[in-house]
Coordinates of C-alpha atoms in Angstrom, one line a residue:
Chain F
M220 CA 45.0 -46.9 -15.3
T221 CA 42.4 -44.6 -16.5
D222 CA 39.4 -45.2 -19.1
R223 CA 41.3 -42.8 -21.5
D224 CA 44.4 -45.1 -21.8
T225 CA 42.4 -48.3 -22.8
Q226 CA 40.1 -46.4 -25.3
L227 CA 40.8 -47.4 -28.9
R228 CA 41.2 -44.3 -31.1
S229 CA 42.5 -45.4 -34.4
V230 CA 41.8 -48.9 -35.8
Y231 CA 43.3 -50.1 -39.0
I232 CA 41.6 -53.2 -40.8
W233 CA 43.9 -55.0 -43.3
V234 CA 41.5 -55.8 -46.1
C235 CA 42.4 -58.8 -48.4
E236 CA 40.6 -60.8 -51.0
G237 CA 38.5 -63.5 -49.5
T238 CA 38.9 -62.8 -45.8
W239 CA 38.2 -59.2 -45.2
R240 CA 34.6 -59.6 -44.2
A241 CA 35.5 -61.2 -41.0
G242 CA 38.0 -58.4 -40.3
V243 CA 35.4 -55.7 -40.9
D244 CA 32.8 -57.6 -38.7
A245 CA 35.2 -58.0 -35.7
A246 CA 36.3 -54.5 -35.9
L247 CA 32.4 -53.3 -35.9
S248 CA 31.7 -55.6 -32.8
L249 CA 34.7 -54.5 -30.9
A250 CA 35.3 -50.7 -31.4
P251 CA 33.5 -47.9 -29.6
A252 CA 31.6 -45.5 -31.5
D253 CA 33.9 -42.6 -31.9
V254 CA 36.7 -44.7 -33.3
R255 CA 38.7 -43.6 -36.4
F256 CA 38.6 -46.6 -38.9
T257 CA 41.2 -46.9 -41.7
L258 CA 40.6 -49.5 -44.3
L259 CA 44.1 -50.8 -45.6
H260 CA 44.8 -52.5 -48.9
V261 CA 48.2 -53.6 -50.2
T262 CA 48.4 -54.2 -54.1
S263 CA 51.4 -56.3 -54.7
A264 CA 53.4 -56.1 -58.0
E265 CA 54.3 -59.7 -58.0
V266 CA 51.4 -61.1 -60.0
P267 CA 51.2 -58.6 -62.8
D268 CA 55.1 -59.1 -62.9
A269 CA 54.8 -63.0 -63.3
A270 CA 52.6 -62.2 -66.4
R271 CA 55.0 -59.7 -67.6
G272 CA 58.0 -62.1 -67.0
A273 CA 56.1 -64.8 -69.1
Y274 CA 55.6 -62.3 -72.0
A275 CA 59.2 -61.2 -71.9
G276 CA 60.2 -64.6 -72.3
L277 CA 58.5 -65.1 -75.6
L278 CA 61.8 -64.6 -77.7
G279 CA 61.3 -62.8 -80.9
R280 CA 57.8 -61.8 -80.7
G281 CA 58.5 -57.9 -80.5
Y282 CA 57.2 -56.1 -77.7
R283 CA 53.6 -54.5 -78.1
A284 CA 52.7 -52.5 -75.1
E285 CA 49.0 -53.3 -75.7
D286 CA 49.7 -57.1 -75.6
D287 CA 51.7 -57.0 -72.5
P288 CA 49.3 -59.0 -70.2
G289 CA 51.4 -57.5 -67.1
T290 CA 50.2 -53.9 -68.0
R291 CA 46.5 -55.1 -68.3
L292 CA 46.9 -57.1 -65.1
E293 CA 48.2 -54.0 -63.3
K294 CA 45.3 -51.9 -64.4
M295 CA 42.8 -54.5 -63.3
A296 CA 44.6 -54.9 -60.0
A297 CA 44.2 -51.3 -59.4
S298 CA 40.4 -51.2 -60.1
S299 CA 39.9 -54.3 -58.2
A300 CA 41.5 -53.0 -55.1
G301 CA 39.2 -49.9 -55.5
D302 CA 36.3 -52.3 -55.6
L303 CA 37.3 -54.1 -52.6
L304 CA 37.9 -50.9 -50.6
E305 CA 34.4 -49.8 -51.6
A306 CA 32.8 -52.9 -50.7
A307 CA 34.6 -53.0 -47.3
A308 CA 33.6 -49.3 -46.5
A309 CA 29.9 -50.3 -47.4
R310 CA 29.8 -53.1 -45.0
L311 CA 31.5 -51.1 -42.4
G312 CA 28.9 -48.4 -42.7
R313 CA 30.9 -46.0 -40.7
R314 CA 33.1 -43.1 -41.9
C315 CA 36.4 -44.4 -42.5
E316 CA 39.6 -43.7 -44.3
R317 CA 40.6 -45.9 -47.3
L318 CA 44.4 -46.4 -47.8
E319 CA 45.5 -48.1 -50.9
I320 CA 49.3 -48.9 -50.9
Q321 CA 51.6 -50.5 -53.6
G322 CA 54.3 -52.8 -52.4
R323 CA 55.1 -56.0 -50.4
P324 CA 51.8 -56.7 -48.3
E325 CA 53.6 -57.7 -45.2
R326 CA 56.0 -54.9 -44.9
A327 CA 53.5 -52.3 -46.2
V328 CA 50.9 -53.3 -43.6
V329 CA 53.4 -53.2 -40.6
A330 CA 54.7 -49.5 -41.8
A331 CA 51.2 -48.2 -42.5
S332 CA 49.8 -49.5 -39.1
A333 CA 52.7 -48.3 -36.8
D334 CA 50.6 -45.6 -35.1
A335 CA 47.4 -47.3 -34.9
D336 CA 45.9 -48.4 -31.6
L337 CA 44.7 -51.8 -33.2
L338 CA 45.2 -53.7 -36.4
V339 CA 42.6 -56.2 -37.3
V340 CA 43.9 -59.1 -39.2
A341 CA 42.0 -61.9 -40.8
R342 CA 43.7 -65.2 -40.6
D343 CA 44.9 -66.8 -43.8
G344 CA 46.9 -69.9 -44.3
D345 CA 46.4 -73.7 -44.5
R346 CA 43.5 -73.8 -41.9
T347 CA 42.7 -77.5 -42.8
R348 CA 45.4 -78.6 -40.4
L349 CA 45.7 -76.2 -37.6
G350 CA 49.4 -75.8 -36.6
P351 CA 52.3 -73.7 -37.4
K352 CA 51.5 -73.4 -41.2
S353 CA 48.0 -72.3 -40.6
L354 CA 49.2 -68.8 -40.3
G355 CA 50.2 -67.8 -43.8
K356 CA 53.8 -66.2 -44.6
T357 CA 52.3 -62.5 -44.8
T358 CA 50.0 -62.8 -41.8
R359 CA 52.9 -64.3 -40.0
F360 CA 55.3 -61.5 -40.8
V361 CA 52.6 -58.9 -39.7
V362 CA 52.1 -60.8 -36.4
D363 CA 55.8 -60.8 -35.7
H364 CA 56.6 -57.4 -36.6
A365 CA 53.5 -55.2 -36.1
A366 CA 54.3 -52.1 -33.8
C367 CA 50.7 -52.1 -32.5
P368 CA 48.5 -54.5 -31.0
V369 CA 47.1 -57.1 -33.5
L370 CA 43.6 -58.7 -33.5
L371 CA 43.6 -61.9 -35.3
V372 CA 40.4 -63.1 -36.2
W373 CA 38.9 -66.2 -38.0
P374 CA 37.7 -65.8 -41.6
E375 CA 34.9 -68.4 -40.8
S376 CA 33.6 -69.2 -37.3
A377 CA 36.2 -70.3 -34.9
P378 CA 37.2 -74.1 -34.5
D379 CA 35.9 -76.0 -31.7
V380 CA 38.2 -76.3 -28.7
A381 CA 37.5 -80.1 -29.1
T382 CA 39.4 -80.1 -32.5
I383 CA 42.7 -79.7 -30.6
P384 CA 44.6 -82.9 -30.7
P385 CA 45.5 -84.6 -27.4
P386 CA 48.9 -83.7 -26.1
P387 CA 51.7 -85.9 -27.1
H388 CA 52.1 -88.9 -24.6
H389 CA 55.3 -88.4 -22.6
P390 CA 56.3 -90.6 -19.8
S391 CA 55.3 -88.7 -16.7
P392 CA 57.7 -87.6 -14.2
P393 CA 58.2 -89.8 -11.4
D394 CA 56.2 -88.8 -8.4
R395 CA 58.0 -87.5 -5.4
Chain S
M297 CA 82.4 -65.3 -86.9
S298 CA 79.2 -67.1 -86.9
L299 CA 79.1 -67.6 -83.2
I300 CA 79.6 -63.8 -82.5
A301 CA 76.7 -63.2 -85.0
L302 CA 74.6 -65.5 -83.1
L303 CA 75.4 -63.9 -79.8
G304 CA 74.8 -60.5 -81.4
V305 CA 71.4 -61.6 -82.7
L306 CA 70.4 -63.1 -79.5
A307 CA 71.6 -60.0 -77.4
W308 CA 69.5 -57.9 -79.8
A309 CA 66.5 -59.9 -79.3
V310 CA 66.7 -59.7 -75.5
I311 CA 67.6 -56.1 -75.4
R312 CA 65.5 -54.7 -78.3
P313 CA 67.3 -51.4 -78.7
R314 CA 64.7 -48.5 -79.2
G315 CA 61.9 -51.2 -79.4
W316 CA 63.0 -52.3 -82.8
P317 CA 61.9 -55.8 -84.0
E318 CA 64.2 -58.7 -83.5
A319 CA 64.5 -59.3 -87.1
V320 CA 66.4 -56.0 -87.6
A321 CA 69.6 -57.5 -86.4
A322 CA 68.7 -61.2 -87.4
V323 CA 68.1 -60.6 -91.3
P324 CA 71.4 -58.8 -91.9
A325 CA 73.2 -61.3 -89.6
A326 CA 72.1 -64.2 -92.0
V327 CA 72.7 -62.3 -95.0
I328 CA 76.2 -61.4 -93.9
L329 CA 76.9 -65.1 -92.8
I330 CA 76.0 -66.2 -96.4
A331 CA 77.8 -63.6 -98.0
A332 CA 80.9 -64.2 -96.2
G333 CA 80.7 -67.8 -97.0
A334 CA 80.3 -69.0 -93.3
I335 CA 77.3 -71.0 -94.5
P336 CA 77.1 -72.1 -98.3
A337 CA 74.1 -70.7 -100.2
G338 CA 73.0 -74.1 -100.8
A339 CA 72.9 -75.0 -97.2
A340 CA 71.2 -71.7 -96.3
G341 CA 68.7 -72.5 -99.1
S342 CA 68.0 -75.8 -97.6
A343 CA 67.6 -74.6 -94.1
A344 CA 65.2 -72.0 -95.4
R345 CA 63.2 -74.7 -97.4
Q346 CA 63.0 -76.8 -94.2
L347 CA 62.0 -73.8 -92.1
G348 CA 59.6 -72.2 -94.4
P349 CA 56.5 -74.7 -93.9
V350 CA 57.0 -74.6 -90.1
I351 CA 56.9 -70.8 -90.2
G352 CA 53.8 -70.7 -92.4
F353 CA 52.4 -73.1 -89.9
L354 CA 53.2 -71.0 -87.1
A355 CA 51.6 -68.0 -89.0
A356 CA 48.6 -69.7 -89.5
I357 CA 48.1 -70.7 -85.6
L358 CA 48.9 -67.3 -84.6
V359 CA 46.2 -66.0 -86.7
L360 CA 43.6 -68.6 -85.6
A361 CA 44.5 -67.8 -81.9
H362 CA 43.9 -64.2 -82.5
L363 CA 40.6 -64.9 -84.3
C364 CA 39.3 -67.0 -81.5
D365 CA 40.1 -64.3 -79.2
D366 CA 38.1 -61.9 -81.3
D367 CA 35.2 -64.3 -81.4
G368 CA 35.2 -64.2 -77.6
L369 CA 36.5 -67.9 -76.9
F370 CA 38.6 -66.6 -73.9
R371 CA 36.0 -64.5 -72.6
A372 CA 33.6 -67.6 -72.7
C373 CA 36.1 -69.5 -70.8
G374 CA 36.2 -66.8 -68.2
G375 CA 32.6 -66.7 -67.8
W376 CA 32.2 -70.5 -67.6
M377 CA 34.8 -70.5 -64.8
A378 CA 33.3 -67.6 -62.9
R379 CA 30.0 -69.4 -63.1
T380 CA 30.9 -73.0 -62.1
S381 CA 33.6 -72.4 -59.8
A382 CA 31.1 -71.5 -56.9
G383 CA 33.9 -69.0 -55.6
S384 CA 36.1 -71.8 -54.5
P385 CA 39.7 -70.8 -55.2
R386 CA 40.6 -74.6 -55.5
R387 CA 38.1 -75.5 -58.0
L388 CA 39.0 -72.2 -60.1
L389 CA 42.5 -73.6 -60.0
A390 CA 41.5 -76.9 -61.4
Q391 CA 39.5 -75.1 -64.1
V392 CA 42.3 -72.7 -65.1
F393 CA 44.5 -75.9 -65.2
V394 CA 42.3 -77.6 -67.7
I395 CA 41.6 -74.4 -69.7
A396 CA 45.1 -73.3 -69.9
S397 CA 46.3 -76.8 -70.7
V398 CA 44.1 -77.2 -73.5
T399 CA 44.5 -73.6 -75.0
T400 CA 48.3 -74.1 -75.0
A401 CA 48.2 -77.5 -76.5
V402 CA 45.6 -76.4 -79.4
L403 CA 46.5 -72.7 -79.7
S404 CA 49.9 -72.5 -78.7
L405 CA 51.7 -71.0 -75.7
D406 CA 51.5 -67.4 -77.1
A407 CA 47.7 -67.6 -76.8
T408 CA 47.9 -68.7 -73.2
V409 CA 50.3 -65.9 -72.0
V410 CA 49.1 -62.9 -74.0
L411 CA 45.3 -63.9 -74.5
L412 CA 44.2 -66.3 -71.6
T413 CA 46.2 -64.8 -68.6
P414 CA 44.2 -61.5 -68.3
V415 CA 41.0 -63.3 -68.6
V416 CA 41.9 -65.7 -65.7
F417 CA 43.0 -62.6 -63.7
A418 CA 39.7 -60.9 -64.4
T419 CA 37.8 -63.9 -63.4
A420 CA 39.6 -64.3 -60.1
A421 CA 39.2 -60.6 -59.3
W422 CA 35.5 -61.0 -60.0
L423 CA 35.2 -63.9 -57.6
E424 CA 37.1 -62.0 -55.2
V425 CA 39.7 -64.9 -55.3
R426 CA 43.3 -64.3 -54.8
A427 CA 44.7 -64.5 -58.2
R428 CA 48.3 -65.3 -57.5
P429 CA 48.0 -69.3 -57.8
H430 CA 45.9 -68.9 -61.0
V431 CA 47.9 -66.4 -62.8
Y432 CA 51.3 -68.4 -61.9
A433 CA 49.4 -71.5 -63.1
C434 CA 49.0 -69.7 -66.7
T435 CA 52.7 -68.8 -66.8
H436 CA 53.8 -72.3 -65.8
L437 CA 51.5 -74.2 -68.1
A438 CA 52.3 -72.0 -71.1
N439 CA 55.6 -74.0 -70.9
S440 CA 55.1 -77.3 -69.3
A441 CA 51.5 -77.9 -70.9
S442 CA 53.1 -77.3 -74.5
L443 CA 54.3 -80.7 -74.9
L444 CA 51.2 -82.2 -76.6
L445 CA 50.8 -81.3 -80.1
P446 CA 53.3 -80.0 -82.7
V447 CA 51.5 -76.8 -82.9
S448 CA 51.6 -76.2 -79.0
N449 CA 55.2 -74.4 -79.2
L450 CA 57.5 -73.3 -82.0
T451 CA 59.9 -75.6 -80.5
N452 CA 57.6 -78.3 -81.2
L453 CA 57.1 -77.4 -84.7
L454 CA 60.8 -77.3 -85.3
A455 CA 61.3 -80.8 -83.8
F456 CA 58.2 -82.2 -85.5
A457 CA 59.6 -81.3 -89.0
A458 CA 63.0 -83.0 -87.7
S459 CA 61.5 -86.1 -86.0
G460 CA 59.7 -87.5 -89.3
L461 CA 56.8 -88.5 -86.9
T462 CA 53.2 -88.0 -88.2
F463 CA 51.0 -85.6 -86.2
G464 CA 49.1 -88.5 -84.5
H465 CA 52.3 -90.2 -83.6
F466 CA 53.8 -87.2 -82.1
A467 CA 50.6 -86.6 -80.1
A468 CA 50.4 -90.2 -79.0
L469 CA 53.9 -90.4 -77.7
M470 CA 53.6 -87.0 -76.1
A471 CA 50.1 -87.3 -74.5
V472 CA 51.1 -89.2 -71.3
P473 CA 54.2 -87.0 -70.6
W474 CA 52.0 -84.0 -71.3
L475 CA 49.5 -85.2 -68.6
A476 CA 52.4 -86.0 -66.3
A477 CA 54.0 -82.8 -66.3
I478 CA 50.5 -81.2 -65.7
G479 CA 49.9 -83.6 -62.9
V480 CA 53.1 -82.6 -61.5
E481 CA 52.4 -78.8 -61.5
Y482 CA 48.9 -79.4 -60.0
A483 CA 50.2 -81.5 -57.1
V484 CA 52.9 -78.6 -56.4
F485 CA 50.5 -75.8 -56.8
G486 CA 48.0 -77.2 -54.5
R487 CA 50.6 -77.1 -51.6
F488 CA 52.7 -74.3 -52.7
F489 CA 49.6 -71.8 -52.6
A490 CA 47.8 -73.6 -49.8
S491 CA 47.3 -70.3 -47.9
D492 CA 46.1 -68.5 -51.0
L493 CA 43.9 -71.3 -51.9
N494 CA 42.3 -71.8 -48.5
T495 CA 41.1 -68.0 -48.2
G496 CA 37.8 -68.5 -49.9
D497 CA 34.8 -67.4 -47.9
L498 CA 32.4 -70.0 -49.2
N499 CA 29.6 -68.5 -47.5
V500 CA 29.9 -65.3 -49.7
R501 CA 28.5 -65.4 -53.2
P502 CA 30.4 -63.3 -55.8
R503 CA 28.8 -60.1 -56.2
R504 CA 26.3 -59.9 -58.9
D505 CA 27.5 -56.9 -60.6
R506 CA 30.6 -57.5 -62.6
A507 CA 33.5 -56.0 -60.6
R508 CA 35.0 -53.0 -62.1
A509 CA 38.3 -54.9 -62.7
V510 CA 36.2 -56.6 -65.4
R511 CA 34.3 -53.7 -66.5
D512 CA 37.6 -51.6 -67.2
D513 CA 38.7 -54.2 -69.4
A514 CA 35.4 -54.4 -70.8
D515 CA 35.8 -54.6 -74.6
R516 CA 38.1 -57.5 -74.1
N517 CA 36.2 -59.2 -71.2
E518 CA 32.6 -59.2 -72.1
D519 CA 31.3 -62.7 -72.0
T520 CA 29.1 -63.1 -75.1
G521 CA 28.7 -66.8 -74.9
L522 CA 30.7 -69.8 -76.4
P523 CA 31.4 -69.1 -80.0
V524 CA 30.1 -72.6 -81.3
F525 CA 31.1 -71.9 -84.9
T526 CA 34.7 -70.9 -83.9
V527 CA 35.1 -73.9 -81.7
T528 CA 33.7 -76.1 -84.2
V529 CA 36.3 -74.8 -86.9
V530 CA 39.1 -75.2 -84.4
A531 CA 37.9 -78.7 -83.7
L532 CA 37.9 -79.6 -87.3
T533 CA 41.3 -77.9 -87.7
L534 CA 42.8 -80.4 -85.2
A535 CA 41.2 -83.3 -86.9
G536 CA 42.5 -81.9 -90.2
F537 CA 46.1 -81.9 -88.5
A538 CA 45.9 -85.8 -87.8
G539 CA 44.0 -86.5 -91.1
A540 CA 46.4 -84.6 -93.5
S541 CA 49.5 -85.7 -91.7
A542 CA 48.4 -89.5 -91.9
A543 CA 47.6 -89.0 -95.6
G544 CA 51.4 -87.6 -96.1
V545 CA 50.0 -84.0 -96.5
N546 CA 51.7 -81.2 -94.6
P547 CA 49.3 -80.4 -91.5
A548 CA 50.1 -76.8 -92.2
W549 CA 47.4 -77.0 -94.9
A550 CA 44.8 -77.7 -92.3
A551 CA 45.9 -74.7 -89.9
F552 CA 45.8 -72.6 -93.0
A553 CA 42.2 -73.8 -94.0
G554 CA 41.0 -73.3 -90.2
A555 CA 42.6 -69.7 -90.3
M556 CA 41.3 -68.9 -93.5
V557 CA 37.6 -69.8 -92.6
L558 CA 37.7 -67.7 -89.4
A559 CA 39.3 -65.0 -91.1
V560 CA 37.0 -64.7 -94.0
R561 CA 34.0 -64.9 -91.6
A562 CA 35.6 -62.1 -89.6
L563 CA 36.3 -60.0 -92.6
A564 CA 32.7 -60.6 -93.7
R565 CA 31.1 -59.5 -90.7
R566 CA 33.5 -56.6 -90.5
R567 CA 34.8 -57.7 -87.1
A568 CA 38.4 -57.8 -88.1
A569 CA 40.4 -55.5 -90.4
P570 CA 42.9 -57.2 -92.9
A571 CA 45.7 -55.2 -91.2
S572 CA 45.1 -56.6 -87.9
L573 CA 45.2 -60.2 -89.3
V574 CA 48.5 -59.4 -90.8
G575 CA 49.6 -58.0 -87.5
A576 CA 48.6 -61.2 -86.0
A577 CA 50.7 -63.3 -88.3
D578 CA 53.6 -61.1 -87.0
L579 CA 55.6 -61.2 -90.1
P580 CA 58.9 -59.7 -88.2
F581 CA 58.8 -62.8 -85.9
L582 CA 58.6 -65.1 -88.8
L583 CA 61.5 -63.3 -90.4
F584 CA 63.3 -63.5 -87.0
V585 CA 62.8 -67.2 -86.8
L586 CA 64.0 -68.0 -90.4
S587 CA 67.0 -65.8 -90.0
L588 CA 67.8 -67.2 -86.5
G589 CA 67.5 -70.8 -88.1
I590 CA 70.1 -69.9 -90.7
V591 CA 72.5 -68.3 -88.2
V592 CA 72.3 -71.1 -85.9
K593 CA 73.0 -73.6 -88.8
A594 CA 76.0 -71.5 -89.5
V595 CA 77.3 -71.9 -86.2
T596 CA 76.5 -75.7 -85.7
D597 CA 78.4 -76.5 -88.9
N598 CA 81.1 -74.4 -87.8
G599 CA 82.1 -76.2 -84.8
L600 CA 79.5 -75.6 -82.1
G601 CA 77.7 -78.8 -83.1
Q602 CA 81.0 -80.8 -82.8
A603 CA 81.7 -79.0 -79.5
L604 CA 78.4 -80.0 -78.0
A605 CA 78.0 -83.5 -79.5
P606 CA 79.8 -85.1 -76.5
L607 CA 77.2 -83.6 -74.2
L608 CA 74.4 -85.4 -75.9
P609 CA 74.5 -89.1 -75.3
G610 CA 73.2 -91.3 -78.3
G611 CA 70.5 -93.7 -78.1
T612 CA 67.1 -93.7 -76.4
S613 CA 67.9 -95.6 -73.3
L614 CA 66.3 -94.2 -70.1
P615 CA 69.6 -92.7 -68.9
A616 CA 70.4 -91.3 -72.4
L617 CA 66.8 -89.7 -72.6
L618 CA 67.2 -88.3 -69.1
A619 CA 70.6 -86.8 -69.8
T620 CA 69.4 -85.3 -73.2
A621 CA 66.4 -83.8 -71.5
A622 CA 68.5 -82.2 -68.8
V623 CA 71.0 -81.0 -71.4
A624 CA 68.3 -79.2 -73.3
A625 CA 66.7 -77.8 -70.1
A626 CA 70.0 -76.2 -69.1
L627 CA 70.7 -74.8 -72.5
A628 CA 67.3 -73.4 -72.8
N629 CA 67.8 -71.7 -69.2
I630 CA 71.0 -70.3 -70.2
C631 CA 69.9 -68.6 -73.7
N632 CA 66.2 -69.5 -74.5
N633 CA 64.5 -72.3 -75.8
L634 CA 64.3 -71.4 -79.3
P635 CA 68.0 -71.3 -80.0
A636 CA 68.6 -74.1 -77.7
V637 CA 66.2 -76.4 -79.9
L638 CA 67.9 -75.3 -83.3
V639 CA 71.3 -76.3 -81.9
L640 CA 70.3 -79.5 -80.3
L641 CA 67.8 -80.9 -83.0
P642 CA 70.5 -81.8 -85.6
L643 CA 72.4 -83.6 -82.8
A644 CA 69.5 -85.4 -81.4
A645 CA 67.8 -86.4 -84.8
P646 CA 70.1 -89.2 -85.7
S647 CA 69.2 -91.0 -82.5
G648 CA 65.7 -91.0 -83.6
A649 CA 62.4 -89.7 -82.6
G650 CA 62.8 -90.5 -79.0
A651 CA 65.9 -88.2 -78.4
V652 CA 64.1 -85.3 -80.3
L653 CA 61.1 -85.6 -77.9
A654 CA 63.5 -85.8 -74.9
V655 CA 64.9 -82.4 -76.3
L656 CA 61.5 -81.1 -76.2
L657 CA 60.7 -82.1 -72.7
G658 CA 63.8 -80.2 -71.7
V659 CA 63.4 -77.0 -73.6
N660 CA 59.5 -77.0 -72.8
I661 CA 59.5 -77.8 -69.3
G662 CA 62.9 -76.4 -68.4
P663 CA 61.9 -72.6 -68.9
N664 CA 59.8 -72.6 -65.8
L665 CA 63.1 -72.4 -63.7
T666 CA 63.8 -69.0 -64.4
Y667 CA 61.3 -65.9 -64.1
T668 CA 61.5 -65.1 -68.0
G669 CA 62.5 -68.3 -69.3
S670 CA 66.0 -67.7 -69.6
L671 CA 68.9 -66.1 -67.8
A672 CA 69.9 -63.9 -70.5
T673 CA 66.5 -62.1 -70.4
L674 CA 66.4 -62.3 -66.8
L675 CA 69.7 -60.6 -66.2
W676 CA 68.8 -58.0 -68.8
R677 CA 65.6 -57.3 -67.0
R678 CA 67.2 -56.8 -63.8
I679 CA 69.4 -54.3 -65.2
L680 CA 66.5 -52.3 -66.6
Q681 CA 64.8 -52.4 -63.1
H682 CA 67.1 -50.0 -61.4
H683 CA 64.1 -48.1 -60.3
G684 CA 63.6 -50.3 -57.2
S685 CA 60.6 -52.6 -57.4
S686 CA 62.3 -55.6 -58.8
P687 CA 59.9 -58.7 -58.9
D688 CA 60.1 -61.2 -56.1
L689 CA 62.3 -63.8 -57.8
G690 CA 62.8 -66.0 -54.8
E691 CA 59.1 -67.1 -54.8
F692 CA 59.1 -68.0 -58.6
T693 CA 62.4 -69.8 -58.3
R694 CA 61.2 -71.8 -55.5
L695 CA 58.3 -72.9 -57.5
G696 CA 60.4 -73.7 -60.4
L697 CA 62.8 -75.8 -58.4
L698 CA 59.7 -77.8 -57.0
T699 CA 58.0 -78.5 -60.5
V700 CA 60.9 -78.6 -63.2
P701 CA 63.3 -81.5 -62.0
A702 CA 60.0 -83.6 -61.0
G703 CA 58.3 -82.8 -64.2
L704 CA 61.4 -83.6 -66.3
V705 CA 62.1 -87.1 -64.6
I706 CA 58.5 -88.0 -64.7
G707 CA 57.9 -86.6 -68.2
V708 CA 61.1 -88.6 -69.5
L709 CA 59.9 -91.8 -67.7
T710 CA 56.5 -91.9 -69.2
L711 CA 58.1 -90.8 -72.7
W712 CA 60.3 -93.9 -72.5
A713 CA 57.6 -96.2 -71.5
G714 CA 55.7 -94.7 -74.4
L715 CA 58.3 -95.3 -76.9
H716 CA 58.1 -99.0 -76.0
W717 CA 54.4 -99.3 -76.1
F718 CA 53.8 -97.1 -79.4

């Protein structure tokens, strides 16, 4: 194995609300100087659609496009995504490409990062109790299906090893 | 013939050909049914006389909510949530629950859906919190938190007129079911959205500058502080509801007075044009409700009432109330809660106020089961969305399955207990 093979050339960072700083920091500390960074953010239509559904359910109120909360949320989501990528690029402080995608986050991330050498993902999930559910559904999907190596980082400092509960007590196999 | 007219009116309201108002089909349908003798002119007249004050009440509440928005009430709520949530998604969710529940109860569900939801999203975006649980909370609470007052939901206004209760008695009976339904939602949301709610990076303060998401919607989202005058008028209007009703005066007059005070002030300060106030009162909607009421009356008088009567158990025993709420929830999900309540009220009213309120629990909590509050609307929207990106219905339906049955059962239990106490 030569040095050339192990070199990271393209690193994707999945930027998510609330957890992106950890991903950017991890990428900065691990990646060599000449790496190509791509900041990736996916906007899902789910939230605006929920608002639009509630508005559509108001029978008889007519439809006024300027009142449709779904449309307003869509506009705000788009500019909020731009804001987030801008902040992430500023924290990264290196030349990078910004990729803003519309779609289902888990599928869009896997598809976009297929040719990357590394995908940096911040954990999300119920981290109050570490176990199967401490990895959220979308993160779990990406870990399962990503076509490239995935670096999974803690959004806050990693838990102490001492927090692991003791193994369940099984009767030990008889000594032979 | 009446049934065909009703189905036509509902189909038109769901499909809205060329974006024409729903009243375009509903008014002629009502006129035709009266002309054809499907409903005697006298019966139609008495239905209209009964609906008239309800519709006036509704118009006043719609104008009141619109003026509260103009005066920056919802923006002030957004600013308060942003300042005090300290960037914690869970704390923000609790605040959204409080504000959305109170908004729905006092200014009706329309205010929560149309006016509050965008503010909640902007606040979440500003705090860099994932907005999913908070926006879903608005959509759910617009239904399940609309139990408290007669003004919270048009269904309540209709039932209030039929129940013979005073404003205060209605609120007293519904207060505990209202809290119970909100409690169920909160418990379910906390677990259902655990991964979104635990993503907050508490070490990071929200950015000082307002995020662009908020600036883009600036005209509507600039926090100008709590409009004290407006809040005072709304509080006095609420007191007026209870006072007027206890004195035997229609509480709609209190709503008129409150809306009038804010409207005159807005006009005097040139912050609102008369046209925008008339627009807020939404005359086509009022006409639609009036016509729908007459058409439904024709249908129930011509057989549907008798056909549905066996479904509704009489009396106000606990099993009867549970069954009544379940039937109401099912009917609301099939068509929509507005026609559902119009059909069920005459059947439930003879059993007393308890049965009427059980119908309300069903038609108000039930719509959370489907994404648009009714299968008819949902199916039509599915047909419209032939261009691929259809909403993720699985998630919404799972959430509804967790909250609706539990909310209904606990709501009916508390209502039943309340009927014995009050």
